[in-house]
Short mmCIF file of N, CA and C in Angstrom, two decimals:
data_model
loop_
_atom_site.label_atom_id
_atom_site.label_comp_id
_atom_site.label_asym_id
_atom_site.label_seq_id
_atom_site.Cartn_x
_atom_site.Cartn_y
_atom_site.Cartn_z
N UNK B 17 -1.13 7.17 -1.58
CA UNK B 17 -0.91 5.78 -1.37
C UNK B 17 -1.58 4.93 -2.45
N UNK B 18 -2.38 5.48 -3.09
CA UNK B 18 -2.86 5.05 -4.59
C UNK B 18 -2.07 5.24 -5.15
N UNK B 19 -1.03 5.40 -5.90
CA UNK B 19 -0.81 5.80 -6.91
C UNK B 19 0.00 4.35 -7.50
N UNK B 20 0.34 3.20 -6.85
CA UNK B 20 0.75 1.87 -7.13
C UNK B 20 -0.62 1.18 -7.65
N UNK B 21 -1.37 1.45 -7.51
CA UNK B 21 -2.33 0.11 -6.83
C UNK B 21 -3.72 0.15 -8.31
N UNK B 22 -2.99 0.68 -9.50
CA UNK B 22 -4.08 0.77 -10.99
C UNK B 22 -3.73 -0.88 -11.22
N UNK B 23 -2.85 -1.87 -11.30
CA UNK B 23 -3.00 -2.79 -11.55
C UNK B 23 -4.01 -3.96 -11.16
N UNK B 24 -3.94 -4.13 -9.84
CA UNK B 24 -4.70 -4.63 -8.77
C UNK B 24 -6.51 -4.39 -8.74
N UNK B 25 -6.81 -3.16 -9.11
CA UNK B 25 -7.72 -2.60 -9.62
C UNK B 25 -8.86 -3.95 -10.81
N UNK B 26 -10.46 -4.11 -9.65
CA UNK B 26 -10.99 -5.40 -10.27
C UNK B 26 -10.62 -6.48 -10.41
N UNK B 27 -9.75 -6.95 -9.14
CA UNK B 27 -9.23 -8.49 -9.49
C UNK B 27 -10.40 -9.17 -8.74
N UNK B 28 -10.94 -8.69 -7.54
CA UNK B 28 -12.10 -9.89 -7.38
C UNK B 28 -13.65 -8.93 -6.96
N UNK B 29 -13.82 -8.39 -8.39
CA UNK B 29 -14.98 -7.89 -8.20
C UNK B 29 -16.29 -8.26 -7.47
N UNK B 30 -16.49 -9.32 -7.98
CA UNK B 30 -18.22 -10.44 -7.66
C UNK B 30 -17.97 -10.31 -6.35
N UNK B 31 -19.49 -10.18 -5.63
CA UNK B 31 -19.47 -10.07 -4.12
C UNK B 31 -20.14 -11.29 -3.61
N UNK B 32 -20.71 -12.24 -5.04
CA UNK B 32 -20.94 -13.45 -5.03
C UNK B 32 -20.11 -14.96 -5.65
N UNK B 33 -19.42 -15.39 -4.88
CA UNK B 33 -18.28 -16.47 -4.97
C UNK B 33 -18.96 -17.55 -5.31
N UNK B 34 -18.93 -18.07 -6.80
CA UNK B 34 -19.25 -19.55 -6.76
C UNK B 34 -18.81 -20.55 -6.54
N UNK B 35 -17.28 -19.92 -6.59
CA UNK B 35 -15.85 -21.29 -6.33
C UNK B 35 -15.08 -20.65 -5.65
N UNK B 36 -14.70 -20.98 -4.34
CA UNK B 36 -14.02 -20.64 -3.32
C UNK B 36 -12.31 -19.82 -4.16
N UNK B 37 -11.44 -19.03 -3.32
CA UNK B 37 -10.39 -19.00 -3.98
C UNK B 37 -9.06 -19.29 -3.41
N UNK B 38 -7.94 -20.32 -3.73
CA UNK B 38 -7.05 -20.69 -3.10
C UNK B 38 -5.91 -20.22 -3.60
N UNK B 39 -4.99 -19.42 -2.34
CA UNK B 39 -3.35 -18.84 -2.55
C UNK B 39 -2.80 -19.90 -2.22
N UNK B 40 -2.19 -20.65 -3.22
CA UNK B 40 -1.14 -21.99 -2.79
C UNK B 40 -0.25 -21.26 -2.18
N UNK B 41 0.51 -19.99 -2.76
CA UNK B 41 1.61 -19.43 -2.63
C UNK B 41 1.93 -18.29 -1.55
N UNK B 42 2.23 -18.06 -0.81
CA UNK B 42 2.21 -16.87 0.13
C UNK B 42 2.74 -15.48 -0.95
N UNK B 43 2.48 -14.36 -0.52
CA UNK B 43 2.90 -13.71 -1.61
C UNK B 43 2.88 -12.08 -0.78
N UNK B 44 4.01 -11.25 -1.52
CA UNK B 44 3.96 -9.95 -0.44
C UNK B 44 4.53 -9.33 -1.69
N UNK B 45 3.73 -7.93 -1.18
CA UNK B 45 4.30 -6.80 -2.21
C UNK B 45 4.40 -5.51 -0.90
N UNK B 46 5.99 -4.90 -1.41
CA UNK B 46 6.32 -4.17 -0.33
C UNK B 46 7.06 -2.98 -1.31
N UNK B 47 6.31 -1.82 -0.98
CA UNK B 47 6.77 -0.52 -1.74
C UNK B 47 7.40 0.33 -0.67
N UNK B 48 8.51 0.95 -1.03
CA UNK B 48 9.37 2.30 -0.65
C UNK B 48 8.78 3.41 -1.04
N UNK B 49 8.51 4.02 -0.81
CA UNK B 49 8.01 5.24 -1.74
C UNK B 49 9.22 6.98 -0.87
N UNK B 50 9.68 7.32 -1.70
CA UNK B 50 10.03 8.67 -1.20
C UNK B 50 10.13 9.54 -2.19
N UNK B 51 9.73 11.12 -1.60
CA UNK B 51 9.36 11.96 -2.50
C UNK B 51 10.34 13.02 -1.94
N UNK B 52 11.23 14.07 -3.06
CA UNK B 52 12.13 14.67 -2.76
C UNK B 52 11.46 16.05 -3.11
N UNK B 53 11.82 16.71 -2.29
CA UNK B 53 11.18 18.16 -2.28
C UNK B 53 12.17 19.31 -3.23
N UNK B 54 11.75 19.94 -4.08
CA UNK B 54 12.44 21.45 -4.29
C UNK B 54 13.04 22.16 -3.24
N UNK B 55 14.33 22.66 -3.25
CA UNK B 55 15.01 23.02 -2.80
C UNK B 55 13.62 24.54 -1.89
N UNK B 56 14.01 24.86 -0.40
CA UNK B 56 13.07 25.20 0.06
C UNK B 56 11.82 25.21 0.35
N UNK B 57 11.39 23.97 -0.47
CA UNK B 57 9.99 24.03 0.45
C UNK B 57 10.27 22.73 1.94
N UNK B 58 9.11 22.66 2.34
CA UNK B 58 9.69 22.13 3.59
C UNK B 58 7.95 21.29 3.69
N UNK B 59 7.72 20.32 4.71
CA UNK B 59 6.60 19.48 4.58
C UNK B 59 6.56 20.16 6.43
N UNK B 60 4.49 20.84 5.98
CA UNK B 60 4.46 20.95 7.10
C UNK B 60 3.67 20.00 8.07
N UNK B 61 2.98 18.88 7.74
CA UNK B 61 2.77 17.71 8.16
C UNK B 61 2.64 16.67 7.60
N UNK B 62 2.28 15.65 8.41
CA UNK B 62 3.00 14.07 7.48
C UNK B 62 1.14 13.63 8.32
N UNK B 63 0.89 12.39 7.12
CA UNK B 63 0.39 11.55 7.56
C UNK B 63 0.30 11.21 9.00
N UNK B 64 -0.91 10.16 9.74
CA UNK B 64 -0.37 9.45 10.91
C UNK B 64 -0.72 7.76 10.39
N UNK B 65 1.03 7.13 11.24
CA UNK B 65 0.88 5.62 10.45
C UNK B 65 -0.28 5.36 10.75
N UNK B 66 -0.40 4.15 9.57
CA UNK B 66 -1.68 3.34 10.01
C UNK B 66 -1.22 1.63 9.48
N UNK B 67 -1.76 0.82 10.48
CA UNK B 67 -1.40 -0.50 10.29
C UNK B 67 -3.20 -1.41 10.02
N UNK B 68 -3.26 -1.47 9.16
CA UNK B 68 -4.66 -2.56 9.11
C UNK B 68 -4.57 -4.14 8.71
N UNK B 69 -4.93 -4.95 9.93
CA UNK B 69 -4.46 -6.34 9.78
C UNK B 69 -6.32 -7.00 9.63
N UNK B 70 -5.87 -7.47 8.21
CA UNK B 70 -7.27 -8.49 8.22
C UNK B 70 -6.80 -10.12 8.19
N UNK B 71 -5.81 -9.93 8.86
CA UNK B 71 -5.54 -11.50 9.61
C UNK B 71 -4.96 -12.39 7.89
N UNK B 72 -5.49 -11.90 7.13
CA UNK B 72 -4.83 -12.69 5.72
C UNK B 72 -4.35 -11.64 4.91
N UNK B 73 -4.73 -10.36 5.27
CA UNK B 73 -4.41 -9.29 3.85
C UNK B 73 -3.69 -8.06 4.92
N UNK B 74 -2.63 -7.67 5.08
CA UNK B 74 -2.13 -6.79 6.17
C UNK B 74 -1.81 -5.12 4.89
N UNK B 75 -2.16 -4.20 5.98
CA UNK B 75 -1.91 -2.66 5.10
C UNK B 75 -1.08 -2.15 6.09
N UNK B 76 0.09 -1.18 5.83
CA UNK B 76 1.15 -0.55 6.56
C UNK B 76 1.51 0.08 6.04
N UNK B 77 1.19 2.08 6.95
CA UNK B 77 2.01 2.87 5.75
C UNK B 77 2.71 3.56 7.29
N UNK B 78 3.66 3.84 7.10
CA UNK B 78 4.91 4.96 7.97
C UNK B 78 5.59 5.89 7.69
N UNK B 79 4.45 7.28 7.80
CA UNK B 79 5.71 8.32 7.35
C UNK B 79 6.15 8.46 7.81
N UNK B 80 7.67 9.14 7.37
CA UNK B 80 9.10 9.85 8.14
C UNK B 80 8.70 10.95 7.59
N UNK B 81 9.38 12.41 7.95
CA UNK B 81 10.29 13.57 7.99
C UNK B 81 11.29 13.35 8.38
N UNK B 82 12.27 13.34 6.90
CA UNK B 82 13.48 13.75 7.45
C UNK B 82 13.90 15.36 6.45
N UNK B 83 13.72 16.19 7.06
CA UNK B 83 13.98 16.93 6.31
C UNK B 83 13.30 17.35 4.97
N UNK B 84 14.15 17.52 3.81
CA UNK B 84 13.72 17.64 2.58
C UNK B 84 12.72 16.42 2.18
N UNK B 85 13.24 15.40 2.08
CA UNK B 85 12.71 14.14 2.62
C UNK B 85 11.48 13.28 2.99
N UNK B 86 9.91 13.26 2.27
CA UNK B 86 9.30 12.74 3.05
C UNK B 86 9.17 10.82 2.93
N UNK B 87 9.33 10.01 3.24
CA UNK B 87 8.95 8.85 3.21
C UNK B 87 8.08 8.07 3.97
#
């Protein structure tokens, strides 16, 4: 679930704020991710979702099995 997230990486380091910070803009980033398997192998378990809401910053991941298929 890292493997998006090198950009983002040090945007608000300081754990000390001298000037507050304001999102005029609402803003969402929403990734698909699916990974296709070699013919015979097969996934023998998946993740379990997880939803983390910090009321301003929300995290959501949902794997599927479908088959060859994991997303």
């Amino acid at each position: 679930m890292g493997i998006f997230s090198a950009p983002e990486k040090h945007l608000f380091d300081h754990a000390n704020r001298v000037h507050p910070i304001y999102f005029e803009y609402p803003f969402e980033r929403a990734d698909d991710v699916s990974i296709d398997l070699p013919l015979g192998w097969q996934i023998s378990n998946i993740p379990a979702p997880q939803k983390q809401d910090g009321h301003i910053v929300t995290y959501s991941v949902q794997p599927e099995n479908n088959k060859a298929r994991c997303i």
